[in-house]
């Protein structure tokens, strides 16, 4: 009993120990909160990436292949719910009707990358099929502004005044001062197999703004612009070359069981490339996570880096505990003599100081876990409160185009953090405690 | 004559400082009867404290052995010696050796915590509390229970130390110049307390002192000279 009693008394009677305790809880707190926000953000990003790009995408499709033939092969897979043809092309847009100063358009783009550039990624889709595979229809219905809504949500890419239409993000529309009906000129280039080898042919065409969409995913909203797949074929000159009538350069695939996505994509890849003629590049089939692995990896990497940095706080706290305990043992060698005379063993004396370290680190870890979980859960509420009351934006959600501060508490991570705090406490109290146990008790009992 | 409670048989103790050997005890034979009050006299540096530590199982003898009742105890393993020390032997030192963070009551209660786990101790905590309070009452510190050592006078501190030595119901108390640090009137009252306890109980006392007058009041005097007991 004396071991626990003395450990608690020793810890409580020294203010420095409070510092060590606070240090440990600070480390634990930071590791829990920051990692929770990063994990939440990562999940959010993954969700949106997959929402924007479909579960699986097939690319590098040869131009002379007809979509229907590929669709039959893909839909034969038991886990495929639907697939949709796409022509993805890059171009430059310019509009004579643009009113750049309109309203507070610039502010509304709020840092969404690419929204104010002239560079665009054109997504040629067939809206009647695309809605089975991605959330395009819902994103179009997200728009409330009467000047930006499409005229007929059931036919979002229908022609307007005899011209093909584009559906762009509200962020882009506001950045460029565009509204429904405005004319947009799109120019791009196509490589042609001519007599003199490959040559770049410039293509251009007029479109009208048919309406807007809002995917809430910044990277996607920034420069993606929808057009009808037939309009894209017309723009890129499908009929003038060896392209198939129904050529596509990408197929978006939705799966039934999301857990089987990777396996499904492998099956589809094998199936599509089954009769691959020599010297032809295979069709590439990737899951959304694979296609966006750079983005996901970079956030994941930032999270690991952050963990590393935050562990430093904990290590500093551990050193603090080590220093105070070492001091305490030196100071308490006095008590070791009398404890031995009262019947303590060297092992018991060691344990007293080990228990001191453990008391500090366990209390610190428990406090850190509690405050960490509470503040992670209430980060969003706290952020809103600060914004409303003091006009301070601690976590500017708009930059990341989020509606709330994301947060995801992982019990395994919490246990790891708490465990390592306690383990570290044990390690740093070990040396002073061992020293205390080896101290000759008679030294302090002989004269002063 | 009854059987001795604590005895030394041919105990030698040699300290080694670098290559030099310093013989302090050169063959001490000594016995204590239950309830006896023995004064241990000797010049400074004669080895009185050393003998006390050997008898109290804090320091193993170089040769010879220490017996408790009829059991040879100086060669027992460490934890067994610690247990015996806790149960049967109480110490009082010249410099009190109270734990500065603890109150008088807590210092005394510490003496009950040494061989019980937390659950067992907490189960009996009322009894322990009563025992500690009764002892502090006995040594005249009813009013000082919650004082820390630095809030107590020298005499009061020594009384707390005496209560702590008694709390585990030992059968032997080894006191190393218990009044060596006190003025004469305080010394007298502390000594009076020790004599009273000795009379009331069956506890044997070994009292290290330089004071011939005090020694004369004890049941028996032993003198340590040149590392042996001088009859
Ligand atoms: N650890 C040690 N190493 C070397 N010599 C020691 C050690 N401990 C004690 N001594 C020596 O042993 C001798 C006896 O010491 P001890 O403390 O037992 O004497 P004492 O009779 O209690 O003296 P005092 O009356 O001054 O308290 C002294 O000469 C001391 O220097
Ligand atoms: Mg001495």
PDB file of C-alpha atoms in Angstrom, chain A residues 235-409:
ATOM      1  CA  UNK A 235     -16.459  19.398 -81.921  1.00  0.00           C
ATOM      2  CA  UNK A 236     -13.617  16.907 -82.121  1.00  0.00           C
ATOM      3  CA  UNK A 237     -14.540  15.728 -85.590  1.00  0.00           C
ATOM      4  CA  UNK A 238     -15.580  12.136 -85.046  1.00  0.00           C
ATOM      5  CA  UNK A 239     -16.855  11.722 -88.577  1.00  0.00           C
ATOM      6  CA  UNK A 240     -13.765  13.055 -90.287  1.00  0.00           C
ATOM      7  CA  UNK A 241     -11.348  10.325 -89.238  1.00  0.00           C
ATOM      8  CA  UNK A 242     -11.047   6.655 -88.448  1.00  0.00           C
ATOM      9  CA  UNK A 243     -12.940   7.198 -85.215  1.00  0.00           C
ATOM     10  CA  UNK A 244     -15.890   4.942 -84.543  1.00  0.00           C
ATOM     11  CA  UNK A 245     -19.337   6.515 -84.736  1.00  0.00           C
ATOM     12  CA  UNK A 246     -19.724   5.926 -81.003  1.00  0.00           C
ATOM     13  CA  UNK A 247     -16.147   6.463 -79.871  1.00  0.00           C
ATOM     14  CA  UNK A 248     -15.450   7.312 -76.262  1.00  0.00           C
ATOM     15  CA  UNK A 249     -12.189   7.883 -74.397  1.00  0.00           C
ATOM     16  CA  UNK A 250     -13.486   7.031 -70.963  1.00  0.00           C
ATOM     17  CA  UNK A 251     -16.130   4.780 -69.472  1.00  0.00           C
ATOM     18  CA  UNK A 252     -17.467   5.500 -65.999  1.00  0.00           C
ATOM     19  CA  UNK A 253     -18.613   2.420 -64.085  1.00  0.00           C
ATOM     20  CA  UNK A 254     -20.784   2.127 -60.992  1.00  0.00           C
ATOM     21  CA  UNK A 255     -20.517  -1.067 -58.936  1.00  0.00           C
ATOM     22  CA  UNK A 256     -23.167  -2.780 -56.848  1.00  0.00           C
ATOM     23  CA  UNK A 257     -20.998  -3.848 -53.914  1.00  0.00           C
ATOM     24  CA  UNK A 258     -18.437  -1.186 -53.072  1.00  0.00           C
ATOM     25  CA  UNK A 259     -16.278  -3.605 -51.077  1.00  0.00           C
ATOM     26  CA  UNK A 260     -15.633  -5.565 -54.273  1.00  0.00           C
ATOM     27  CA  UNK A 261     -14.555  -2.530 -56.285  1.00  0.00           C
ATOM     28  CA  UNK A 262     -10.894  -3.471 -56.643  1.00  0.00           C
ATOM     29  CA  UNK A 263     -11.650  -7.051 -57.678  1.00  0.00           C
ATOM     30  CA  UNK A 264     -14.305  -5.862 -60.087  1.00  0.00           C
ATOM     31  CA  UNK A 265     -11.922  -3.444 -61.746  1.00  0.00           C
ATOM     32  CA  UNK A 266      -9.361  -6.244 -62.170  1.00  0.00           C
ATOM     33  CA  UNK A 267     -11.996  -8.480 -63.775  1.00  0.00           C
ATOM     34  CA  UNK A 268     -13.078  -5.724 -66.145  1.00  0.00           C
ATOM     35  CA  UNK A 269      -9.484  -4.996 -67.122  1.00  0.00           C
ATOM     36  CA  UNK A 270      -8.900  -8.652 -68.007  1.00  0.00           C
ATOM     37  CA  UNK A 271     -12.145  -8.847 -69.921  1.00  0.00           C
ATOM     38  CA  UNK A 272     -11.625  -5.686 -71.973  1.00  0.00           C
ATOM     39  CA  UNK A 273      -8.056  -6.599 -72.866  1.00  0.00           C
ATOM     40  CA  UNK A 274      -8.791 -10.266 -73.552  1.00  0.00           C
ATOM     41  CA  UNK A 275      -8.166 -10.203 -77.303  1.00  0.00           C
ATOM     42  CA  UNK A 276      -5.581  -7.458 -77.303  1.00  0.00           C
ATOM     43  CA  UNK A 277      -3.873  -7.360 -80.709  1.00  0.00           C
ATOM     44  CA  UNK A 278      -0.074  -7.046 -80.747  1.00  0.00           C
ATOM     45  CA  UNK A 279       1.467  -3.578 -80.378  1.00  0.00           C
ATOM     46  CA  UNK A 280      -1.680  -2.087 -78.891  1.00  0.00           C
ATOM     47  CA  UNK A 281      -1.818  -0.466 -75.528  1.00  0.00           C
ATOM     48  CA  UNK A 282      -4.238  -2.129 -73.152  1.00  0.00           C
ATOM     49  CA  UNK A 283      -7.311  -0.286 -71.902  1.00  0.00           C
ATOM     50  CA  UNK A 284      -6.603   1.065 -68.446  1.00  0.00           C
ATOM     51  CA  UNK A 285      -9.162   0.230 -65.730  1.00  0.00           C
ATOM     52  CA  UNK A 286      -8.729   1.892 -62.359  1.00  0.00           C
ATOM     53  CA  UNK A 287     -10.791   2.449 -59.252  1.00  0.00           C
ATOM     54  CA  UNK A 288     -11.488   6.019 -58.193  1.00  0.00           C
ATOM     55  CA  UNK A 289      -8.989   5.662 -55.358  1.00  0.00           C
ATOM     56  CA  UNK A 290      -6.316   4.431 -57.720  1.00  0.00           C
ATOM     57  CA  UNK A 291      -7.030   7.209 -60.193  1.00  0.00           C
ATOM     58  CA  UNK A 292      -6.825   9.803 -57.429  1.00  0.00           C
ATOM     59  CA  UNK A 293      -4.111   8.085 -55.465  1.00  0.00           C
ATOM     60  CA  UNK A 294      -1.887  11.169 -55.645  1.00  0.00           C
ATOM     61  CA  UNK A 295      -4.422  13.358 -53.908  1.00  0.00           C
ATOM     62  CA  UNK A 296      -5.322  10.744 -51.294  1.00  0.00           C
ATOM     63  CA  UNK A 297      -1.703   9.821 -50.698  1.00  0.00           C
ATOM     64  CA  UNK A 298      -0.741  13.433 -50.210  1.00  0.00           C
ATOM     65  CA  UNK A 299      -3.392  13.984 -47.525  1.00  0.00           C
ATOM     66  CA  UNK A 300      -2.458  10.677 -45.969  1.00  0.00           C
ATOM     67  CA  UNK A 301       1.162  11.746 -46.033  1.00  0.00           C
ATOM     68  CA  UNK A 302       0.338  15.107 -44.462  1.00  0.00           C
ATOM     69  CA  UNK A 303      -1.483  13.265 -41.725  1.00  0.00           C
ATOM     70  CA  UNK A 304       1.529  11.033 -41.007  1.00  0.00           C
ATOM     71  CA  UNK A 305       3.800  14.050 -41.008  1.00  0.00           C
ATOM     72  CA  UNK A 306       1.486  15.798 -38.592  1.00  0.00           C
ATOM     73  CA  UNK A 307       1.485  12.763 -36.321  1.00  0.00           C
ATOM     74  CA  UNK A 308       5.260  12.802 -36.287  1.00  0.00           C
ATOM     75  CA  UNK A 309       5.389  16.496 -35.444  1.00  0.00           C
ATOM     76  CA  UNK A 310       2.812  16.111 -32.692  1.00  0.00           C
ATOM     77  CA  UNK A 311       4.628  13.163 -31.163  1.00  0.00           C
ATOM     78  CA  UNK A 312       7.408  15.625 -30.506  1.00  0.00           C
ATOM     79  CA  UNK A 313       5.143  17.404 -27.991  1.00  0.00           C
ATOM     80  CA  UNK A 314       4.692  14.129 -26.218  1.00  0.00           C
ATOM     81  CA  UNK A 315       8.423  13.418 -26.213  1.00  0.00           C
ATOM     82  CA  UNK A 316       9.101  16.876 -24.804  1.00  0.00           C
ATOM     83  CA  UNK A 317       6.528  16.194 -22.092  1.00  0.00           C
ATOM     84  CA  UNK A 318       8.199  12.857 -21.412  1.00  0.00           C
ATOM     85  CA  UNK A 319      11.544  14.597 -20.962  1.00  0.00           C
ATOM     86  CA  UNK A 320       9.901  16.975 -18.547  1.00  0.00           C
ATOM     87  CA  UNK A 321       8.588  14.030 -16.560  1.00  0.00           C
ATOM     88  CA  UNK A 322      12.036  12.458 -16.678  1.00  0.00           C
ATOM     89  CA  UNK A 323      13.693  15.628 -15.388  1.00  0.00           C
ATOM     90  CA  UNK A 324      11.233  16.169 -12.552  1.00  0.00           C
ATOM     91  CA  UNK A 325      11.370  12.535 -11.486  1.00  0.00           C
ATOM     92  CA  UNK A 326      15.171  12.529 -11.529  1.00  0.00           C
ATOM     93  CA  UNK A 327      15.135  15.623  -9.352  1.00  0.00           C
ATOM     94  CA  UNK A 328      12.602  14.049  -7.076  1.00  0.00           C
ATOM     95  CA  UNK A 329      14.644  10.877  -6.603  1.00  0.00           C
ATOM     96  CA  UNK A 330      17.716  12.930  -5.707  1.00  0.00           C
ATOM     97  CA  UNK A 331      15.649  14.880  -3.236  1.00  0.00           C
ATOM     98  CA  UNK A 332      13.972  11.793  -1.832  1.00  0.00           C
ATOM     99  CA  UNK A 333      17.052   9.639  -1.239  1.00  0.00           C
ATOM    100  CA  UNK A 334      16.481  10.886   2.268  1.00  0.00           C
ATOM    101  CA  UNK A 335      13.238   8.974   2.562  1.00  0.00           C
ATOM    102  CA  UNK A 336      14.685   5.779   1.132  1.00  0.00           C
ATOM    103  CA  UNK A 337      16.559   5.012   4.366  1.00  0.00           C
ATOM    104  CA  UNK A 338      13.549   5.264   6.612  1.00  0.00           C
ATOM    105  CA  UNK A 339      11.323   3.373   4.178  1.00  0.00           C
ATOM    106  CA  UNK A 340      13.815   0.529   4.255  1.00  0.00           C
ATOM    107  CA  UNK A 341      13.962   0.660   8.035  1.00  0.00           C
ATOM    108  CA  UNK A 342      10.164   0.457   8.102  1.00  0.00           C
ATOM    109  CA  UNK A 343      10.282  -2.687   5.984  1.00  0.00           C
ATOM    110  CA  UNK A 344      10.444  -1.629   2.329  1.00  0.00           C
ATOM    111  CA  UNK A 345      12.477  -3.674  -0.140  1.00  0.00           C
ATOM    112  CA  UNK A 346      14.611  -2.074  -2.881  1.00  0.00           C
ATOM    113  CA  UNK A 347      12.038  -3.313  -5.355  1.00  0.00           C
ATOM    114  CA  UNK A 348       9.321  -1.545  -3.384  1.00  0.00           C
ATOM    115  CA  UNK A 349      11.324   1.680  -3.441  1.00  0.00           C
ATOM    116  CA  UNK A 350      11.751   1.367  -7.225  1.00  0.00           C
ATOM    117  CA  UNK A 351       8.047   0.841  -7.569  1.00  0.00           C
ATOM    118  CA  UNK A 352       7.229   4.011  -5.616  1.00  0.00           C
ATOM    119  CA  UNK A 353       9.004   6.142  -8.207  1.00  0.00           C
ATOM    120  CA  UNK A 354       7.763   4.087 -11.135  1.00  0.00           C
ATOM    121  CA  UNK A 355       4.261   4.638  -9.810  1.00  0.00           C
ATOM    122  CA  UNK A 356       4.979   8.379  -9.676  1.00  0.00           C
ATOM    123  CA  UNK A 357       5.775   8.373 -13.401  1.00  0.00           C
ATOM    124  CA  UNK A 358       2.754   6.219 -14.119  1.00  0.00           C
ATOM    125  CA  UNK A 359       0.465   8.450 -12.079  1.00  0.00           C
ATOM    126  CA  UNK A 360       1.635  11.438 -14.082  1.00  0.00           C
ATOM    127  CA  UNK A 361       1.384   9.770 -17.475  1.00  0.00           C
ATOM    128  CA  UNK A 362      -1.886   7.946 -16.848  1.00  0.00           C
ATOM    129  CA  UNK A 363      -3.580  11.064 -15.506  1.00  0.00           C
ATOM    130  CA  UNK A 364      -2.149  13.049 -18.423  1.00  0.00           C
ATOM    131  CA  UNK A 365      -3.295  10.450 -20.942  1.00  0.00           C
ATOM    132  CA  UNK A 366      -6.791  10.195 -19.482  1.00  0.00           C
ATOM    133  CA  UNK A 367      -7.167  13.984 -19.407  1.00  0.00           C
ATOM    134  CA  UNK A 368      -5.808  14.216 -22.951  1.00  0.00           C
ATOM    135  CA  UNK A 369      -8.147  11.540 -24.291  1.00  0.00           C
ATOM    136  CA  UNK A 370     -11.176  13.117 -22.627  1.00  0.00           C
ATOM    137  CA  UNK A 371     -10.446  16.676 -23.713  1.00  0.00           C
ATOM    138  CA  UNK A 372      -9.287  15.424 -27.124  1.00  0.00           C
ATOM    139  CA  UNK A 373     -12.488  13.504 -27.831  1.00  0.00           C
ATOM    140  CA  UNK A 374     -14.692  16.280 -26.522  1.00  0.00           C
ATOM    141  CA  UNK A 375     -12.947  18.977 -28.528  1.00  0.00           C
ATOM    142  CA  UNK A 376     -12.827  16.824 -31.666  1.00  0.00           C
ATOM    143  CA  UNK A 377     -16.565  16.263 -31.429  1.00  0.00           C
ATOM    144  CA  UNK A 378     -17.265  19.936 -30.756  1.00  0.00           C
ATOM    145  CA  UNK A 379     -14.690  21.449 -33.136  1.00  0.00           C
ATOM    146  CA  UNK A 380     -17.383  22.257 -35.646  1.00  0.00           C
ATOM    147  CA  UNK A 381     -19.720  23.794 -33.079  1.00  0.00           C
ATOM    148  CA  UNK A 382     -16.821  25.749 -31.583  1.00  0.00           C
ATOM    149  CA  UNK A 383     -15.740  26.970 -34.999  1.00  0.00           C
ATOM    150  CA  UNK A 384     -19.254  28.174 -35.790  1.00  0.00           C
ATOM    151  CA  UNK A 385     -19.489  29.856 -32.402  1.00  0.00           C
ATOM    152  CA  UNK A 386     -16.206  31.722 -32.894  1.00  0.00           C
ATOM    153  CA  UNK A 387     -17.337  32.835 -36.334  1.00  0.00           C
ATOM    154  CA  UNK A 388     -20.739  34.007 -35.148  1.00  0.00           C
ATOM    155  CA  UNK A 389     -19.654  35.747 -31.977  1.00  0.00           C
ATOM    156  CA  UNK A 390     -16.188  37.049 -32.681  1.00  0.00           C
ATOM    157  CA  UNK A 391     -15.975  36.865 -36.460  1.00  0.00           C
ATOM    158  CA  UNK A 392     -12.887  34.686 -36.106  1.00  0.00           C
ATOM    159  CA  UNK A 393     -12.584  31.869 -38.603  1.00  0.00           C
ATOM    160  CA  UNK A 394     -10.327  29.343 -36.922  1.00  0.00           C
ATOM    161  CA  UNK A 395     -10.864  26.679 -39.502  1.00  0.00           C
ATOM    162  CA  UNK A 396     -11.928  28.294 -42.769  1.00  0.00           C
ATOM    163  CA  UNK A 397     -14.100  25.524 -44.120  1.00  0.00           C
ATOM    164  CA  UNK A 398     -14.736  27.422 -47.363  1.00  0.00           C
ATOM    165  CA  UNK A 399     -11.115  27.037 -48.456  1.00  0.00           C
ATOM    166  CA  UNK A 400     -11.588  23.304 -48.489  1.00  0.00           C
ATOM    167  CA  UNK A 401     -15.126  23.802 -49.773  1.00  0.00           C
ATOM    168  CA  UNK A 402     -16.546  22.019 -46.764  1.00  0.00           C
ATOM    169  CA  UNK A 403     -19.805  22.821 -45.058  1.00  0.00           C
ATOM    170  CA  UNK A 404     -18.485  21.757 -41.636  1.00  0.00           C
ATOM    171  CA  UNK A 405     -15.227  20.883 -39.921  1.00  0.00           C
ATOM    172  CA  UNK A 406     -14.730  17.197 -40.604  1.00  0.00           C
ATOM    173  CA  UNK A 407     -13.913  14.926 -37.710  1.00  0.00           C
ATOM    174  CA  UNK A 408     -13.443  11.213 -37.415  1.00  0.00           C
ATOM    175  CA  UNK A 409     -12.423   9.588 -34.121  1.00  0.00           C
TER     176      UNK A 409
END
